[in-house]
PDB file of C-alpha atoms in Angstrom:
ATOM      1  CA  UNK A  24     101.353 137.698 101.734  1.00 44.00           C
ATOM      2  CA  UNK A  25     103.855 134.722 101.615  1.00 44.00           C
ATOM      3  CA  UNK A  26     107.170 135.390 103.474  1.00 44.00           C
ATOM      4  CA  UNK A  27     109.228 134.997 100.304  1.00 66.00           C
ATOM      5  CA  UNK A  28     107.084 137.587  98.373  1.00 70.00           C
ATOM      6  CA  UNK A  29     107.369 141.252  98.701  1.00 78.00           C
ATOM      7  CA  UNK A  30     104.201 143.294  99.801  1.00 85.00           C
ATOM      8  CA  UNK A  31     103.938 145.159  96.413  1.00 89.00           C
ATOM      9  CA  UNK A  32     100.796 146.184  94.796  1.00 93.00           C
ATOM     10  CA  UNK A  33     101.692 145.002  91.164  1.00 96.00           C
ATOM     11  CA  UNK A  34      98.759 146.731  89.231  1.00 97.00           C
ATOM     12  CA  UNK A  35     100.178 150.279  88.903  1.00 97.00           C
ATOM     13  CA  UNK A  36     103.314 148.787  87.554  1.00 98.00           C
ATOM     14  CA  UNK A  37     101.564 147.176  84.601  1.00 98.00           C
ATOM     15  CA  UNK A  38     101.478 148.261  80.870  1.00 98.00           C
ATOM     16  CA  UNK A  39      98.816 146.112  79.737  1.00 98.00           C
ATOM     17  CA  UNK A  40     100.233 145.201  76.259  1.00 98.00           C
ATOM     18  CA  UNK A  41      98.177 144.135  73.300  1.00 98.00           C
ATOM     19  CA  UNK A  42     101.071 143.639  70.521  1.00 97.00           C
ATOM     20  CA  UNK A  43      99.997 140.593  68.698  1.00 95.00           C
ATOM     21  CA  UNK A  44      99.630 141.143  65.000  1.00 95.00           C
ATOM     22  CA  UNK A  45      96.277 139.735  64.944  1.00 97.00           C
ATOM     23  CA  UNK A  46      94.838 142.126  67.618  1.00 97.00           C
ATOM     24  CA  UNK A  47      91.223 143.016  67.178  1.00 98.00           C
ATOM     25  CA  UNK A  48      88.989 145.920  68.173  1.00 98.00           C
ATOM     26  CA  UNK A  49      86.996 143.532  70.326  1.00 98.00           C
ATOM     27  CA  UNK A  50      90.424 142.754  72.278  1.00 98.00           C
ATOM     28  CA  UNK A  51      91.331 146.353  72.533  1.00 98.00           C
ATOM     29  CA  UNK A  52      87.942 147.006  74.151  1.00 98.00           C
ATOM     30  CA  UNK A  53      88.592 144.195  76.642  1.00 98.00           C
ATOM     31  CA  UNK A  54      92.172 145.291  77.285  1.00 98.00           C
ATOM     32  CA  UNK A  55      90.957 148.906  77.995  1.00 98.00           C
ATOM     33  CA  UNK A  56      88.243 147.538  80.299  1.00 98.00           C
ATOM     34  CA  UNK A  57      90.683 145.480  82.073  1.00 98.00           C
ATOM     35  CA  UNK A  58      93.109 148.236  82.518  1.00 98.00           C
ATOM     36  CA  UNK A  59      90.492 150.529  84.058  1.00 98.00           C
ATOM     37  CA  UNK A  60      89.145 147.691  86.196  1.00 98.00           C
ATOM     38  CA  UNK A  61      92.358 146.778  87.705  1.00 97.00           C
ATOM     39  CA  UNK A  62      94.019 150.146  87.911  1.00 97.00           C
ATOM     40  CA  UNK A  63      97.002 149.282  85.512  1.00 98.00           C
ATOM     41  CA  UNK A  64      99.299 152.063  84.580  1.00 98.00           C
ATOM     42  CA  UNK A  65      98.614 152.003  80.602  1.00 98.00           C
ATOM     43  CA  UNK A  66      97.328 149.994  77.735  1.00 98.00           C
ATOM     44  CA  UNK A  67     100.124 149.476  75.231  1.00 98.00           C
ATOM     45  CA  UNK A  68      98.747 149.024  71.722  1.00 98.00           C
ATOM     46  CA  UNK A  69      99.601 149.429  68.095  1.00 98.00           C
ATOM     47  CA  UNK A  70      99.172 152.854  66.510  1.00 98.00           C
ATOM     48  CA  UNK A  71      96.039 151.808  64.527  1.00 98.00           C
ATOM     49  CA  UNK A  72      94.131 151.313  67.795  1.00 98.00           C
ATOM     50  CA  UNK A  73      95.246 154.483  69.579  1.00 98.00           C
ATOM     51  CA  UNK A  74      92.165 156.370  68.758  1.00 98.00           C
ATOM     52  CA  UNK A  75      89.785 153.707  69.948  1.00 98.00           C
ATOM     53  CA  UNK A  76      91.602 153.275  73.058  1.00 98.00           C
ATOM     54  CA  UNK A  77      91.679 157.070  73.838  1.00 98.00           C
ATOM     55  CA  UNK A  78      87.987 157.121  73.472  1.00 98.00           C
ATOM     56  CA  UNK A  79      87.560 154.119  75.771  1.00 98.00           C
ATOM     57  CA  UNK A  80      89.798 155.601  78.548  1.00 98.00           C
ATOM     58  CA  UNK A  81      88.778 159.098  78.234  1.00 98.00           C
ATOM     59  CA  UNK A  82      88.539 160.481  81.845  1.00 97.00           C
ATOM     60  CA  UNK A  83      89.954 157.181  83.297  1.00 98.00           C
ATOM     61  CA  UNK A  84      93.308 156.875  84.721  1.00 98.00           C
ATOM     62  CA  UNK A  85      95.060 154.243  82.495  1.00 98.00           C
ATOM     63  CA  UNK A  86      97.354 156.009  80.028  1.00 98.00           C
ATOM     64  CA  UNK A  87      97.299 155.238  76.158  1.00 98.00           C
ATOM     65  CA  UNK A  88     100.637 154.034  75.025  1.00 98.00           C
ATOM     66  CA  UNK A  89     101.731 152.866  71.505  1.00 98.00           C
ATOM     67  CA  UNK A  90     104.796 151.709  69.897  1.00 98.00           C
ATOM     68  CA  UNK A  91     106.902 153.525  67.347  1.00 98.00           C
ATOM     69  CA  UNK A  92     109.193 151.950  64.676  1.00 98.00           C
ATOM     70  CA  UNK A  93     108.039 148.458  66.210  1.00 98.00           C
ATOM     71  CA  UNK A  94     109.518 146.107  66.198  1.00 97.00           C
ATOM     72  CA  UNK A  95     112.771 146.654  64.301  1.00 97.00           C
ATOM     73  CA  UNK A  96     113.611 150.234  64.882  1.00 97.00           C
ATOM     74  CA  UNK A  97     114.755 150.487  61.181  1.00 97.00           C
ATOM     75  CA  UNK A  98     112.238 152.654  59.759  1.00 97.00           C
ATOM     76  CA  UNK A  99     113.410 156.291  58.859  1.00 98.00           C
ATOM     77  CA  UNK A 100     113.718 158.994  61.334  1.00 98.00           C
ATOM     78  CA  UNK A 101     111.023 160.944  59.384  1.00 98.00           C
ATOM     79  CA  UNK A 102     108.553 157.967  59.442  1.00 98.00           C
ATOM     80  CA  UNK A 103     109.000 157.507  63.169  1.00 98.00           C
ATOM     81  CA  UNK A 104     108.404 161.161  63.798  1.00 98.00           C
ATOM     82  CA  UNK A 105     105.302 161.099  61.675  1.00 98.00           C
ATOM     83  CA  UNK A 106     103.974 157.783  63.353  1.00 98.00           C
ATOM     84  CA  UNK A 107     104.741 159.525  66.896  1.00 98.00           C
ATOM     85  CA  UNK A 108     102.861 162.727  65.990  1.00 98.00           C
ATOM     86  CA  UNK A 109      99.853 161.035  64.521  1.00 98.00           C
ATOM     87  CA  UNK A 110      99.617 158.675  67.600  1.00 98.00           C
ATOM     88  CA  UNK A 111      99.657 161.889  69.904  1.00 98.00           C
ATOM     89  CA  UNK A 112      97.075 163.443  67.584  1.00 98.00           C
ATOM     90  CA  UNK A 113      95.005 160.298  68.080  1.00 98.00           C
ATOM     91  CA  UNK A 114      95.280 160.405  71.929  1.00 98.00           C
ATOM     92  CA  UNK A 115      98.595 158.627  72.970  1.00 98.00           C
ATOM     93  CA  UNK A 116     100.251 160.061  75.819  1.00 98.00           C
ATOM     94  CA  UNK A 117     103.049 157.511  76.135  1.00 98.00           C
ATOM     95  CA  UNK A 118     105.261 156.396  73.206  1.00 99.00           C
ATOM     96  CA  UNK A 119     107.551 153.436  73.234  1.00 98.00           C
ATOM     97  CA  UNK A 120     110.194 154.009  70.547  1.00 98.00           C
ATOM     98  CA  UNK A 121     112.639 151.356  69.173  1.00 98.00           C
ATOM     99  CA  UNK A 122     115.843 152.750  68.668  1.00 98.00           C
ATOM    100  CA  UNK A 123     117.724 152.095  65.302  1.00 98.00           C
ATOM    101  CA  UNK A 124     120.066 149.273  66.500  1.00 98.00           C
ATOM    102  CA  UNK A 125     122.084 149.168  63.295  1.00 98.00           C
ATOM    103  CA  UNK A 126     123.069 152.811  63.834  1.00 98.00           C
ATOM    104  CA  UNK A 127     124.080 152.048  67.383  1.00 98.00           C
ATOM    105  CA  UNK A 128     126.306 149.155  66.340  1.00 98.00           C
ATOM    106  CA  UNK A 129     128.319 151.064  64.006  1.00 98.00           C
ATOM    107  CA  UNK A 130     128.871 154.093  66.026  1.00 97.00           C
ATOM    108  CA  UNK A 131     126.325 156.628  64.475  1.00 98.00           C
ATOM    109  CA  UNK A 132     125.443 157.910  67.985  1.00 98.00           C
ATOM    110  CA  UNK A 133     124.491 161.527  66.692  1.00 98.00           C
ATOM    111  CA  UNK A 134     121.979 159.974  64.394  1.00 98.00           C
ATOM    112  CA  UNK A 135     120.268 157.909  67.331  1.00 98.00           C
ATOM    113  CA  UNK A 136     120.386 160.871  69.540  1.00 98.00           C
ATOM    114  CA  UNK A 137     118.836 163.325  67.172  1.00 98.00           C
ATOM    115  CA  UNK A 138     115.893 160.801  66.240  1.00 98.00           C
ATOM    116  CA  UNK A 139     114.951 160.248  69.839  1.00 98.00           C
ATOM    117  CA  UNK A 140     115.333 163.997  70.752  1.00 98.00           C
ATOM    118  CA  UNK A 141     113.231 165.194  67.858  1.00 98.00           C
ATOM    119  CA  UNK A 142     110.544 162.688  68.920  1.00 98.00           C
ATOM    120  CA  UNK A 143     110.634 163.911  72.578  1.00 98.00           C
ATOM    121  CA  UNK A 144     110.716 167.632  71.480  1.00 98.00           C
ATOM    122  CA  UNK A 145     108.034 167.570  68.787  1.00 98.00           C
ATOM    123  CA  UNK A 146     105.437 165.454  70.542  1.00 98.00           C
ATOM    124  CA  UNK A 147     105.989 166.658  74.102  1.00 98.00           C
ATOM    125  CA  UNK A 148     104.879 163.260  75.658  1.00 98.00           C
ATOM    126  CA  UNK A 149     106.387 160.499  77.690  1.00 98.00           C
ATOM    127  CA  UNK A 150     108.818 158.529  75.535  1.00 98.00           C
ATOM    128  CA  UNK A 151     110.140 155.178  76.577  1.00 98.00           C
ATOM    129  CA  UNK A 152     113.179 154.362  74.267  1.00 98.00           C
ATOM    130  CA  UNK A 153     113.221 150.451  73.659  1.00 98.00           C
ATOM    131  CA  UNK A 154     116.839 149.330  73.692  1.00 98.00           C
ATOM    132  CA  UNK A 155     116.315 145.752  72.875  1.00 98.00           C
ATOM    133  CA  UNK A 156     118.991 144.535  75.242  1.00 98.00           C
ATOM    134  CA  UNK A 157     119.267 141.008  74.213  1.00 97.00           C
ATOM    135  CA  UNK A 158     120.743 142.125  70.807  1.00 98.00           C
ATOM    136  CA  UNK A 159     123.355 144.558  72.787  1.00 98.00           C
ATOM    137  CA  UNK A 160     126.534 144.116  74.564  1.00 98.00           C
ATOM    138  CA  UNK A 161     126.745 145.536  78.091  1.00 98.00           C
ATOM    139  CA  UNK A 162     128.720 148.381  76.641  1.00 98.00           C
ATOM    140  CA  UNK A 163     126.140 149.140  73.994  1.00 98.00           C
ATOM    141  CA  UNK A 164     123.394 148.992  76.324  1.00 98.00           C
ATOM    142  CA  UNK A 165     124.976 151.720  78.619  1.00 98.00           C
ATOM    143  CA  UNK A 166     125.693 153.837  75.534  1.00 98.00           C
ATOM    144  CA  UNK A 167     122.107 153.430  74.281  1.00 98.00           C
ATOM    145  CA  UNK A 168     120.884 154.258  77.976  1.00 98.00           C
ATOM    146  CA  UNK A 169     123.039 157.326  78.186  1.00 98.00           C
ATOM    147  CA  UNK A 170     122.002 158.690  74.523  1.00 98.00           C
ATOM    148  CA  UNK A 171     118.386 158.070  75.492  1.00 98.00           C
ATOM    149  CA  UNK A 172     118.526 159.947  78.664  1.00 98.00           C
ATOM    150  CA  UNK A 173     120.544 162.903  77.064  1.00 98.00           C
ATOM    151  CA  UNK A 174     117.910 162.992  74.162  1.00 98.00           C
ATOM    152  CA  UNK A 175     114.955 163.355  76.769  1.00 98.00           C
ATOM    153  CA  UNK A 176     113.591 160.002  77.280  1.00 98.00           C
ATOM    154  CA  UNK A 177     111.431 159.518  80.265  1.00 98.00           C
ATOM    155  CA  UNK A 178     111.924 155.683  80.526  1.00 98.00           C
ATOM    156  CA  UNK A 179     114.440 153.200  79.356  1.00 98.00           C
ATOM    157  CA  UNK A 180     112.858 149.974  78.110  1.00 98.00           C
ATOM    158  CA  UNK A 181     114.528 146.564  77.898  1.00 98.00           C
ATOM    159  CA  UNK A 182     112.872 144.674  75.078  1.00 97.00           C
ATOM    160  CA  UNK A 183     110.111 144.604  72.318  1.00 97.00           C
ATOM    161  CA  UNK A 184     109.563 140.954  73.431  1.00 94.00           C
ATOM    162  CA  UNK A 185     110.376 139.844  69.697  1.00 95.00           C
ATOM    163  CA  UNK A 186     113.990 138.977  70.622  1.00 95.00           C
ATOM    164  CA  UNK A 187     113.967 137.655  74.061  1.00 93.00           C
ATOM    165  CA  UNK A 188     112.449 139.300  77.035  1.00 93.00           C
ATOM    166  CA  UNK A 189     113.591 141.267  80.302  1.00 97.00           C
ATOM    167  CA  UNK A 190     116.242 139.870  82.705  1.00 97.00           C
ATOM    168  CA  UNK A 191     116.902 141.003  86.105  1.00 98.00           C
ATOM    169  CA  UNK A 192     120.540 141.514  85.175  1.00 98.00           C
ATOM    170  CA  UNK A 193     119.513 144.055  82.394  1.00 98.00           C
ATOM    171  CA  UNK A 194     117.222 145.960  84.716  1.00 98.00           C
ATOM    172  CA  UNK A 195     120.104 146.154  87.447  1.00 98.00           C
ATOM    173  CA  UNK A 196     122.445 147.386  84.591  1.00 98.00           C
ATOM    174  CA  UNK A 197     119.975 149.997  83.489  1.00 98.00           C
ATOM    175  CA  UNK A 198     119.149 151.130  87.059  1.00 98.00           C
ATOM    176  CA  UNK A 199     123.063 151.629  87.885  1.00 98.00           C
ATOM    177  CA  UNK A 200     123.286 153.691  84.653  1.00 98.00           C
ATOM    178  CA  UNK A 201     120.115 155.690  85.132  1.00 98.00           C
ATOM    179  CA  UNK A 202     120.788 156.526  88.899  1.00 96.00           C
ATOM    180  CA  UNK A 203     117.059 157.389  89.378  1.00 96.00           C
ATOM    181  CA  UNK A 204     116.952 159.997  86.562  1.00 97.00           C
ATOM    182  CA  UNK A 205     114.442 158.098  84.483  1.00 98.00           C
ATOM    183  CA  UNK A 206     112.065 155.143  84.831  1.00 98.00           C
ATOM    184  CA  UNK A 207     112.909 151.662  83.745  1.00 98.00           C
ATOM    185  CA  UNK A 208     110.320 149.475  82.033  1.00 98.00           C
ATOM    186  CA  UNK A 209     111.015 145.771  81.986  1.00 98.00           C
ATOM    187  CA  UNK A 210     109.137 144.132  79.159  1.00 98.00           C
ATOM    188  CA  UNK A 211     109.004 140.751  77.348  1.00 96.00           C
ATOM    189  CA  UNK A 212     108.303 137.217  78.673  1.00 95.00           C
ATOM    190  CA  UNK A 213     106.943 138.350  82.081  1.00 97.00           C
ATOM    191  CA  UNK A 214     104.438 135.600  82.921  1.00 94.00           C
ATOM    192  CA  UNK A 215     104.940 134.933  86.747  1.00 95.00           C
ATOM    193  CA  UNK A 216     104.578 136.946  89.868  1.00 95.00           C
ATOM    194  CA  UNK A 217     107.898 135.871  90.927  1.00 94.00           C
ATOM    195  CA  UNK A 218     109.473 137.149  87.736  1.00 96.00           C
ATOM    196  CA  UNK A 219     107.496 140.319  88.153  1.00 97.00           C
ATOM    197  CA  UNK A 220     108.693 141.133  91.701  1.00 96.00           C
ATOM    198  CA  UNK A 221     112.309 140.078  90.897  1.00 97.00           C
ATOM    199  CA  UNK A 222     112.307 142.676  88.155  1.00 98.00           C
ATOM    200  CA  UNK A 223     110.806 145.403  90.300  1.00 97.00           C
ATOM    201  CA  UNK A 224     113.263 144.695  93.334  1.00 97.00           C
ATOM    202  CA  UNK A 225     115.862 145.027  90.661  1.00 97.00           C
ATOM    203  CA  UNK A 226     114.644 148.645  89.603  1.00 98.00           C
ATOM    204  CA  UNK A 227     111.951 148.308  87.037  1.00 98.00           C
ATOM    205  CA  UNK A 228     109.288 150.933  87.597  1.00 98.00           C
ATOM    206  CA  UNK A 229     107.049 149.679  84.828  1.00 98.00           C
ATOM    207  CA  UNK A 230     106.215 146.046  83.535  1.00 98.00           C
ATOM    208  CA  UNK A 231     105.281 145.617  79.839  1.00 98.00           C
ATOM    209  CA  UNK A 232     103.170 142.379  79.730  1.00 98.00           C
ATOM    210  CA  UNK A 233     100.382 140.802  78.104  1.00 97.00           C
ATOM    211  CA  UNK A 234      99.832 138.687  81.087  1.00 97.00           C
ATOM    212  CA  UNK A 235      98.802 141.220  83.393  1.00 96.00           C
ATOM    213  CA  UNK A 236      95.552 139.559  84.391  1.00 97.00           C
ATOM    214  CA  UNK A 237      97.427 136.367  85.168  1.00 96.00           C
ATOM    215  CA  UNK A 238      99.674 138.427  87.412  1.00 96.00           C
ATOM    216  CA  UNK A 239      96.722 139.695  89.248  1.00 95.00           C
ATOM    217  CA  UNK A 240      95.250 136.333  89.559  1.00 94.00           C
ATOM    218  CA  UNK A 241      98.410 134.886  90.876  1.00 93.00           C
ATOM    219  CA  UNK A 242      98.523 137.690  93.487  1.00 91.00           C
ATOM    220  CA  UNK A 243      94.907 137.077  94.812  1.00 88.00           C
ATOM    221  CA  UNK A 244      95.453 133.431  94.938  1.00 87.00           C
ATOM    222  CA  UNK A 245      98.805 134.191  96.967  1.00 84.00           C
ATOM    223  CA  UNK A 246      96.917 136.442  99.255  1.00 80.00           C
ATOM    224  CA  UNK A 247      94.242 133.723  99.831  1.00 78.00           C
ATOM    225  CA  UNK A 248      96.962 131.252 100.701  1.00 74.00           C
ATOM    226  CA  UNK A 249      96.047 128.799  97.364  1.00 62.00           C
TER     227      UNK A 249
END
């Protein structure tokens, strides 16, 4: 490994994301095969493909993750809960839930907390709360993180990728707030190995990216000295 790169196995950090609106069943099959072959942490797919992914990954290590209230977070709490429960029934074990940013902005913190807490309690699965950090002030990021952790979230996730991506500064801020209590998922715009390592060193414990295979190839080329 080159001197300016850490000796980190990147594969177990990766949530292999397929969140393009034009995703097809054939791509889902490809993503699941790649996640298994390269020992990624999870595949992250739209709810419509959870059942297919759960069947393909049955008995295998990668987890099936899906997105809830994605990408705006502005669906009703009842709809988010139903979407989460249906996803779990179909085989999802990780749920990336977008918070209601409008509620957070106007101080409806009890509603934000109740929505997340209900999903955590009713599903019993790993919930990663998407904060969409690029649309928040630092004070709002800290508030959203505290609410999410208090509500039972297992991870704080930076972004959907639809409004900008993860930054080292935001990961560091979330790590400071989390104080090792929950995981941190950096997501959006992660295209290079250097970016990935910087985010991991800043505190990310998962990386949400559609470029997982590119990162593995970059790592392999680096190890070969290419």
